Tab-separated table of C-alpha atoms in Angstrom:
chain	number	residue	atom	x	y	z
A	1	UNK	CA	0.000	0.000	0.000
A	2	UNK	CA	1.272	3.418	-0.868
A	3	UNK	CA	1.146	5.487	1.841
A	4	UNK	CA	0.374	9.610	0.795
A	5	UNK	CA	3.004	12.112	0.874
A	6	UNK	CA	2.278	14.576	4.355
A	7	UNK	CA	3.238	17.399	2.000
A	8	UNK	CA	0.432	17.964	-0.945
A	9	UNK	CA	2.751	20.886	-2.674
A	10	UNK	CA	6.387	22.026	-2.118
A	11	UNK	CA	8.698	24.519	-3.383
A	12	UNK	CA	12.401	24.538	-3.263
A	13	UNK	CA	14.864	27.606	-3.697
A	14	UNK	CA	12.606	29.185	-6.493
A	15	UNK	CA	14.173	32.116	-8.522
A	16	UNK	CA	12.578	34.289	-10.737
A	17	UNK	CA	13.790	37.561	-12.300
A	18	UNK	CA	12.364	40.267	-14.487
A	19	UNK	CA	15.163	42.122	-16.134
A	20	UNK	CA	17.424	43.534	-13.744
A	21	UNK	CA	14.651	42.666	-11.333
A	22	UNK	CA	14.911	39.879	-8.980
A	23	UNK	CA	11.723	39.056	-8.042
A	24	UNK	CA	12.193	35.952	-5.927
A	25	UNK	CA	15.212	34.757	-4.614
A	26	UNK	CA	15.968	30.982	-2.867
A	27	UNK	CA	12.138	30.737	-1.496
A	28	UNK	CA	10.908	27.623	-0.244
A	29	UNK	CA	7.684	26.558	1.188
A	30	UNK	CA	5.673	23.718	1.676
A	31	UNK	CA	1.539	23.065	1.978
A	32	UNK	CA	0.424	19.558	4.247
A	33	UNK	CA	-3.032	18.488	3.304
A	34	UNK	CA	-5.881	20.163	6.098
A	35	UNK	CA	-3.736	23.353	6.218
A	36	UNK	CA	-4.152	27.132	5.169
A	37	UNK	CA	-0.631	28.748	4.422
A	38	UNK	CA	-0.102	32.368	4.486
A	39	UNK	CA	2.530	34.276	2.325
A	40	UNK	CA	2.501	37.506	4.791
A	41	UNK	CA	4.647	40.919	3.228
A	42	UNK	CA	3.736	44.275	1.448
A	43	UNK	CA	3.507	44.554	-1.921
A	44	UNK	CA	6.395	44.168	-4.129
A	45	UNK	CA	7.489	41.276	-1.578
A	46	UNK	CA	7.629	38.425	-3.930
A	47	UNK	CA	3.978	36.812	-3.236
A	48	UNK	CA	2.275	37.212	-6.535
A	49	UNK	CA	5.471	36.296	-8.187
A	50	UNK	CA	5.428	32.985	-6.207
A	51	UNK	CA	2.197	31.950	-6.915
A	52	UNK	CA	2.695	32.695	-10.359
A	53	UNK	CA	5.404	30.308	-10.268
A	54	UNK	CA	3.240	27.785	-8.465
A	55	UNK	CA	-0.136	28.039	-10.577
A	56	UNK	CA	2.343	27.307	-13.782
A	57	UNK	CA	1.973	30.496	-15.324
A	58	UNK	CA	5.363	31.961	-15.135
A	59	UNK	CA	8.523	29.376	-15.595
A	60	UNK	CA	10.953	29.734	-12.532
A	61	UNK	CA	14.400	30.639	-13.704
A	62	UNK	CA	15.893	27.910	-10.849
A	63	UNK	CA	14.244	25.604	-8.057
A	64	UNK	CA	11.829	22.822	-8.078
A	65	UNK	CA	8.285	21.844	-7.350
A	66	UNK	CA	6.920	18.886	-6.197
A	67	UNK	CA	3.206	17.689	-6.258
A	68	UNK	CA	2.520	14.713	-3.941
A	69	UNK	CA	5.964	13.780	-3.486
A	70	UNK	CA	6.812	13.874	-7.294
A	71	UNK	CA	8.608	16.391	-8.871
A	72	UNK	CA	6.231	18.375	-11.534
A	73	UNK	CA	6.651	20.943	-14.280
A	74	UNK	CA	4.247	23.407	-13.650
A	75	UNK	CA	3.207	24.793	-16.783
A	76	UNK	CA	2.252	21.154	-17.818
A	77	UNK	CA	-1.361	20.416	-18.469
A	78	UNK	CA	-1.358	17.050	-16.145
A	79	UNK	CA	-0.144	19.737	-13.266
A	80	UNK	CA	-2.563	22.280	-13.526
A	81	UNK	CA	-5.740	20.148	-13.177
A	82	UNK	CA	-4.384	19.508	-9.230
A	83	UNK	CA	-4.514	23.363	-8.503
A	84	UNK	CA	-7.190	25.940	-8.229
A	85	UNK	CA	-6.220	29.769	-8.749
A	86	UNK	CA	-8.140	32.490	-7.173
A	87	UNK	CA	-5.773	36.246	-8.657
A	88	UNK	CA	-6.230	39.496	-7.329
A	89	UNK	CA	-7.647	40.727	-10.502
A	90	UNK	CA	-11.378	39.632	-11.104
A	91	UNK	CA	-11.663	36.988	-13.864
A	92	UNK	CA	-15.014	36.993	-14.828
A	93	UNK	CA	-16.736	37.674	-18.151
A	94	UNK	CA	-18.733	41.044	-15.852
A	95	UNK	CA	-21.566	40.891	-18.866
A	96	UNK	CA	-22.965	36.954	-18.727
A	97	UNK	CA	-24.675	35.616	-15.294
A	98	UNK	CA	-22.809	34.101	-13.033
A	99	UNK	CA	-24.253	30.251	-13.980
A	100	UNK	CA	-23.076	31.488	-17.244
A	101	UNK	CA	-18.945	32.371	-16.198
A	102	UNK	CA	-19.312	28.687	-14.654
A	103	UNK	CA	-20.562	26.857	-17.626
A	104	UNK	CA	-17.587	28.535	-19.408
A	105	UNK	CA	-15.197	27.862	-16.894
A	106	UNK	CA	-16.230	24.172	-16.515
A	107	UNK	CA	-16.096	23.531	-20.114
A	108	UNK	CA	-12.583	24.644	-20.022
A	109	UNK	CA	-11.955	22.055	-17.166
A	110	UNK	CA	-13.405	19.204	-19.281
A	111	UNK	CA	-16.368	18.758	-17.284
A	112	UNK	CA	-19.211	17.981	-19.476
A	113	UNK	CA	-23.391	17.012	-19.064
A	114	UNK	CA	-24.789	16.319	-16.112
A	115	UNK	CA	-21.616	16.511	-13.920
A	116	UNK	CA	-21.035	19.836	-15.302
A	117	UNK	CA	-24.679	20.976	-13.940
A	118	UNK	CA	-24.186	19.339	-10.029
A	119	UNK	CA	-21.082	20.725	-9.694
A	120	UNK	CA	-21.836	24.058	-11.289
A	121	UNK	CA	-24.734	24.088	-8.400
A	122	UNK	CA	-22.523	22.503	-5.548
A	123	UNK	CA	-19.644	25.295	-5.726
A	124	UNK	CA	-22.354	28.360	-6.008
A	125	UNK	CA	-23.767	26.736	-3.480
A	126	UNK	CA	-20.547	26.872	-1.363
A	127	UNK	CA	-20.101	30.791	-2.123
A	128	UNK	CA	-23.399	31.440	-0.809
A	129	UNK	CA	-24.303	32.809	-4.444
A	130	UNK	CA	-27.049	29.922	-5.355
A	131	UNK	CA	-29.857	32.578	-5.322
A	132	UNK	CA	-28.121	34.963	-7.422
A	133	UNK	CA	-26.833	32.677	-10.415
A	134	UNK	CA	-29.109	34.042	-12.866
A	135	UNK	CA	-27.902	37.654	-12.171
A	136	UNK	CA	-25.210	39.007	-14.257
A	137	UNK	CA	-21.817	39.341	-12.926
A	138	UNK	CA	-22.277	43.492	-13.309
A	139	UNK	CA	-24.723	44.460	-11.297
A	140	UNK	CA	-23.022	42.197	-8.147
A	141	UNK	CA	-21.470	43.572	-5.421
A	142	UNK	CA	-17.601	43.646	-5.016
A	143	UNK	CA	-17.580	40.988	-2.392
A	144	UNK	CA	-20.452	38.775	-4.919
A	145	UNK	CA	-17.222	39.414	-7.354
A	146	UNK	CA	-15.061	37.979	-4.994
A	147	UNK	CA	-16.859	34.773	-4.271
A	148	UNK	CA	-17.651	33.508	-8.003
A	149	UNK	CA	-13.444	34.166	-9.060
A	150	UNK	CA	-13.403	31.378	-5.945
A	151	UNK	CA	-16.445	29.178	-7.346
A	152	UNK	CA	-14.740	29.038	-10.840
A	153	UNK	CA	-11.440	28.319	-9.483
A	154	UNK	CA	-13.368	25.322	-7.408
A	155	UNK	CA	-14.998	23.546	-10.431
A	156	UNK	CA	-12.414	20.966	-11.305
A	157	UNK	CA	-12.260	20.033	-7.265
A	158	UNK	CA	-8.502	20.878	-7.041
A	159	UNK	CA	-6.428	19.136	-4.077
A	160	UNK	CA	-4.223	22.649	-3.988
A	161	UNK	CA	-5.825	26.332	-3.895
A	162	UNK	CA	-3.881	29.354	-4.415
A	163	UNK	CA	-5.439	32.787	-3.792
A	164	UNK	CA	-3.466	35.782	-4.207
A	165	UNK	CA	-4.740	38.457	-1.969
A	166	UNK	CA	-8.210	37.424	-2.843
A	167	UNK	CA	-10.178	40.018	-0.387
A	168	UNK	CA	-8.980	43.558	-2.146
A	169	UNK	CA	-12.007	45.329	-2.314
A	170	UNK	CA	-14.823	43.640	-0.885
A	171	UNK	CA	-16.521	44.984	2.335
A	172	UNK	CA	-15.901	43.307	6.415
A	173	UNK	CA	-19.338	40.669	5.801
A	174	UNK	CA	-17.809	39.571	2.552
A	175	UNK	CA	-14.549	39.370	4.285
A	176	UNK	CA	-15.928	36.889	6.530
A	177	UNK	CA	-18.103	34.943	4.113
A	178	UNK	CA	-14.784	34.300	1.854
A	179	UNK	CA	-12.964	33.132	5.200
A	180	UNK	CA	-16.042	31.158	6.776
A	181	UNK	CA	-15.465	29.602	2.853
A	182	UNK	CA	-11.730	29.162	3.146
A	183	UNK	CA	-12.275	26.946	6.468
A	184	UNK	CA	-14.665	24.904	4.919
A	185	UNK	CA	-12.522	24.081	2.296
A	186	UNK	CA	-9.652	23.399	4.911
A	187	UNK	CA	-12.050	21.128	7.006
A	188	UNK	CA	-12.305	18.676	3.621
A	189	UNK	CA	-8.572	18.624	3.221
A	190	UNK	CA	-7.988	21.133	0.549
A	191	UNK	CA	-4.632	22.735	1.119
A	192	UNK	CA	-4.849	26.649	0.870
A	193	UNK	CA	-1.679	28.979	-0.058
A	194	UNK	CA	-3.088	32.395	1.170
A	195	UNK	CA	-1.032	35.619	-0.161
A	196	UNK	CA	-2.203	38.715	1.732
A	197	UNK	CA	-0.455	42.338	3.255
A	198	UNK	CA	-2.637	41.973	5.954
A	199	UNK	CA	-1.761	40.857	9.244
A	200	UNK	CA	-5.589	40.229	10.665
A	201	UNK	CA	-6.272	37.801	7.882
A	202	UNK	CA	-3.021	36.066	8.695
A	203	UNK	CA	-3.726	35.515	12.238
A	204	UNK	CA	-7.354	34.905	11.614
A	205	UNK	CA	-6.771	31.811	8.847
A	206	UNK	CA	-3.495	30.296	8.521
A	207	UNK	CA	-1.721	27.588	10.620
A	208	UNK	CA	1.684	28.551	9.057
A	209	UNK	CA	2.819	31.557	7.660
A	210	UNK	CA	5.748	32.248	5.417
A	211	UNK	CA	7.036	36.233	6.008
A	212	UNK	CA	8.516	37.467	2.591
A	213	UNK	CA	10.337	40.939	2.060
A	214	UNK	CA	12.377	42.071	-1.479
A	215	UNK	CA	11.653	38.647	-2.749
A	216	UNK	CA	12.702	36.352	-0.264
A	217	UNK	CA	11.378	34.352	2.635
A	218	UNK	CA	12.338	36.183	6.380
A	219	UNK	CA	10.327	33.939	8.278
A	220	UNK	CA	8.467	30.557	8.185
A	221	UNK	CA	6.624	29.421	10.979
A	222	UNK	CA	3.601	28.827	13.043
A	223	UNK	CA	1.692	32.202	14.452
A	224	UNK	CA	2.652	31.065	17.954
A	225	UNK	CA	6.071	30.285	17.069
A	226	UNK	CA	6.585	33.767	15.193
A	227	UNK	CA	5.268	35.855	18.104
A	228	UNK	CA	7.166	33.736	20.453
A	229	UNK	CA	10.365	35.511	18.630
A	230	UNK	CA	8.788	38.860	19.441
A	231	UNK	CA	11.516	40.739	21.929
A	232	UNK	CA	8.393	43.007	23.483
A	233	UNK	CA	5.138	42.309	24.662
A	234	UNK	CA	2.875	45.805	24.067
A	235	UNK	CA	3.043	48.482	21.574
A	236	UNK	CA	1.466	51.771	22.802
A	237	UNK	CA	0.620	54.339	20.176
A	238	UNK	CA	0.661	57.436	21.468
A	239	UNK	CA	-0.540	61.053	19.625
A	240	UNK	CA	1.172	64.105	20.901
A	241	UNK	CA	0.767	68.020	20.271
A	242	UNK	CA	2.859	70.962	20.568
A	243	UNK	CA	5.624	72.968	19.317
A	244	UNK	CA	8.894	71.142	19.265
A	245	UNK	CA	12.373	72.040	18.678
A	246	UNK	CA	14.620	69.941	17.001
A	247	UNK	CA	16.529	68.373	20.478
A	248	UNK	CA	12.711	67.610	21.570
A	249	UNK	CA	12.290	65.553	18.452
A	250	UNK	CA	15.400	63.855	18.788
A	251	UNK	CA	14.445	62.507	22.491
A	252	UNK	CA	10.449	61.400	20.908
A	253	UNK	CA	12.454	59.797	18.038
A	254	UNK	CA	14.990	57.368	20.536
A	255	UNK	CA	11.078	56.366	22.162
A	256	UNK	CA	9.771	54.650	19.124
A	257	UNK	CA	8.582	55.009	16.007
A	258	UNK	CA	7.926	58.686	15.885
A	259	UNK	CA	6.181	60.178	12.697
A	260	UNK	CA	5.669	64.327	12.635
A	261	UNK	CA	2.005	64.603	11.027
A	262	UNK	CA	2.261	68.848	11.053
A	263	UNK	CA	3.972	71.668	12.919
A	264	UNK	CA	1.864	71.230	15.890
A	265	UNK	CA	1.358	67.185	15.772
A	266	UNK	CA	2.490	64.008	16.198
A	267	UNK	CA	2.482	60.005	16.388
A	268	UNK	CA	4.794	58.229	18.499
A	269	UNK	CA	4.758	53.925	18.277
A	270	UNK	CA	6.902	52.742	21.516
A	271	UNK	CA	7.395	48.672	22.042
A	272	UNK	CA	7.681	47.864	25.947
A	273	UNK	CA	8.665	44.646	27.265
A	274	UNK	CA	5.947	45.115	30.242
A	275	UNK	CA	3.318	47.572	29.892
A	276	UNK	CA	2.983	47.841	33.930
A	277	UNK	CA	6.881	49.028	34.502
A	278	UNK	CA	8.101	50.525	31.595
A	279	UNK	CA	4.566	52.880	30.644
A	280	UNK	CA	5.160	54.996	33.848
A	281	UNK	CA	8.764	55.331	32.787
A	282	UNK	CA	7.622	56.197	28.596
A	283	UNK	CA	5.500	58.724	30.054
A	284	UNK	CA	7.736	60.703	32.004
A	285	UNK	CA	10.079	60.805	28.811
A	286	UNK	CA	7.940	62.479	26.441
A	287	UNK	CA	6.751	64.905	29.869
A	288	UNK	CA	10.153	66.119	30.076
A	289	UNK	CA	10.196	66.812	25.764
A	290	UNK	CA	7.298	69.366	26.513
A	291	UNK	CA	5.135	67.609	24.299
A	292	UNK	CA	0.967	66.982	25.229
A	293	UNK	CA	0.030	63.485	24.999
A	294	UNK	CA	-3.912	63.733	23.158
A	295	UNK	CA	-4.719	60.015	22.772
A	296	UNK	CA	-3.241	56.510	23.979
A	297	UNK	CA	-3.839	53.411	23.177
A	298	UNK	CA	-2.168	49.956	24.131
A	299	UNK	CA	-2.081	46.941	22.133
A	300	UNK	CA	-0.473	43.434	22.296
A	301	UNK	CA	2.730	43.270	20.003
A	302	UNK	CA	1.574	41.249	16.628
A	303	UNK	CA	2.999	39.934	13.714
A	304	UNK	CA	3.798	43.623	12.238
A	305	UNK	CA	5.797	44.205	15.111
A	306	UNK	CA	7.949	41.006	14.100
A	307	UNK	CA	7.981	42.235	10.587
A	308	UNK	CA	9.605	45.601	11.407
A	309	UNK	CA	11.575	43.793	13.859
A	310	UNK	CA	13.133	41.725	10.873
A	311	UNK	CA	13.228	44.434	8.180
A	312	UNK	CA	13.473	47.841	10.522
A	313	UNK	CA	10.262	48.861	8.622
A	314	UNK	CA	6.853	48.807	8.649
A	315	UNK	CA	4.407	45.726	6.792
A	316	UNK	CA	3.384	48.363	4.364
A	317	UNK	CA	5.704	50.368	3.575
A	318	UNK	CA	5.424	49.629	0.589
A	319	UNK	CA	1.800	49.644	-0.070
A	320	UNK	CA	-0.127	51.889	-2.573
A	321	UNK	CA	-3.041	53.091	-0.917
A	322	UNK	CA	-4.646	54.421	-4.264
A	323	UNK	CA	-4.196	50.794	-5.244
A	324	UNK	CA	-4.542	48.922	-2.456
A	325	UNK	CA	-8.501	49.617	-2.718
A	326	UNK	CA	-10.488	48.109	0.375
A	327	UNK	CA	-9.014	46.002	2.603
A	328	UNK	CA	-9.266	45.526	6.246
A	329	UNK	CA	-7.952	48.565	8.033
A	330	UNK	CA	-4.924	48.610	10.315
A	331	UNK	CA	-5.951	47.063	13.592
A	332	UNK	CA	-4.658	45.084	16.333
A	333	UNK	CA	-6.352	43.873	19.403
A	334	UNK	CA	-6.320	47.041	21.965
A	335	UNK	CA	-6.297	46.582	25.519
A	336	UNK	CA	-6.493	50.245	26.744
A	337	UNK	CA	-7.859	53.616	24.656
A	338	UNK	CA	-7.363	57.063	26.484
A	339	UNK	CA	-8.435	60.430	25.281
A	340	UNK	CA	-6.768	63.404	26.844
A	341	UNK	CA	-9.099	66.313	26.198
């Protein structure tokens, strides 16, 4: 009896370079069956690039992949009909219904007659789209959008699911559908590569997470295990007011992460290994710069903490707001807000 591999999907030192460009350098990664995989880092990290690579439509320049064990070419045919691709950009024909973009989509897969029909029914069924099939694609909502570029990508059944950022856009109860969706899809043994910027949907879904950063891989481990490597405990963000000369600066800027917003205000970001000693202490600091602390807020140290603790800058940095269009907002988990009026 052959016995199946634990890993469903595995890279090995990939490379890939546009140009003068390196886009990915030596990443690795692996997916188990049952598991959700995040590729965590701002844009321009490498992620798309990656999954690119993986979904067979760009050729790595060096590395392998291997599919059950067995090492695969990923552009072949054979290859492709194991994986599922959800991209950031919408792939639907916007004009036809959304039973329509399925039809199309399953023809393309091979699936034919009656099959085509039940499983056409089972995966809009799965999006929660069922009584909206007849609709066209237009007049849906972003987060509708969303959830048919998964259904089509889930025709063929594929053991391996990529999705690359797949939640740009859509608004929080869409956000939640797609991961109530992504669970599921865990739960029957699917194995999920999940590229996102965002921290919350990192935390929220994967069981590993790979941390990537000018196209290579930083960090690879479980959530626990990655904030178990965090040297502080608390972040408090603080926002401060007043007119400050240039030595005042320099003592808010050896606190933290200070940002000047105007002439008048600022942001300061301090990481304390114990919020009950070393607050007091922070406080006293900025009291003696002559600055006036308006708002506080504490919050436990997450996985953008470790990021800037690896790189020395923030998750995203690099991120184009203009483009970035609709994802979850910055949060973390506070455990104490103060406004000083």
């Amino acid at each position: 009896m052959t016995n199946t591999p634990a890993i469903k999907l595995a890279a090995s030192a990939l490379q890939k370079t546009y140009g003068q460009r390196r886009a990915v350098t030596n990443v690795s990664l692996s997916l188990n069956p049952g598991e959700i995989v995040g590729i965590l880092g701002p844009n321009g990290a490498g992620k798309s690039t990656t999954i690119s690579i993986l979904a067979g439509l760009a050729a790595a320049d060096a590395g392998q992949v291997t599919l059950n064990g067995e090492t695969v070419k990923t552009g072949a045919a054979e290859y492709r009909k194991h994986i599922g691709l959800v991209t950031q950009d919408i792939a639907l024909f916007e004009e036809l219904t959304a039973r329509l973009n399925c039809e199309i989509f399953a023809s393309l897969y091979g699936i034919q007659g009656r099959a085509r029909s039940q499983r056409i029914a089972e995966v809009l069924a799965q999006v929660g789209l069922s009584e909206r099939a007849d609709d066209r694609v237009q007049n849906y909502s972003g987060g509708m959008k969303r959830r048919l570029n998964i259904a089509v990508a889930l025709l063929h059944n594929p053991e391996v699911i990529l999705l690359d950022e797949p939640t740009v856009g859509v608004d929080p109860q869409s956000r939640n559908a797609i991961f109530d969706q992504l669970e599921a899809l865990r739960s029957s043994g699917k194995s999920i590569l999940y590229s996102t910027h965002y921290m919350e949907e990192a935390e929220r879904l994967c069981d590993r997470i790979v941390i990537m950063d000018h196209g290579q891989v930083i960090a690879n481990d479980t959530v626990a295990n990655l904030k178990a490597r965090l040297p502080v405990s608390d972040l408090v963000d603080l926002e401060l007011t007043g007119t400050l000369d240039s030595a005042q600066r320099a003592s808010l800027e050896a606190l933290g992460e200070f940002t000047v917003v105007d002439e008048n205000n600022a942001r300061l970001t301090a990481s304390l290994k114990s919020l009950a000693t070393e607050l007091p202490i922070l406080l006293e600091k900025i009291a003696n710069t002559c600055a006036t602390i308006t708002h506080l807020s504490t919050r436990r140290a997450g996985l953008e903490a470790l990021f800037l603790q690896l790189t020395g800058r923030q998750l995203r940095d690099e991120d184009d707001p203009a483009g970035g269009g609709g994802g979850p907002p910055v949060t973390s988990t506070e455990n104490t807000r103060v406004r000083v009026v």
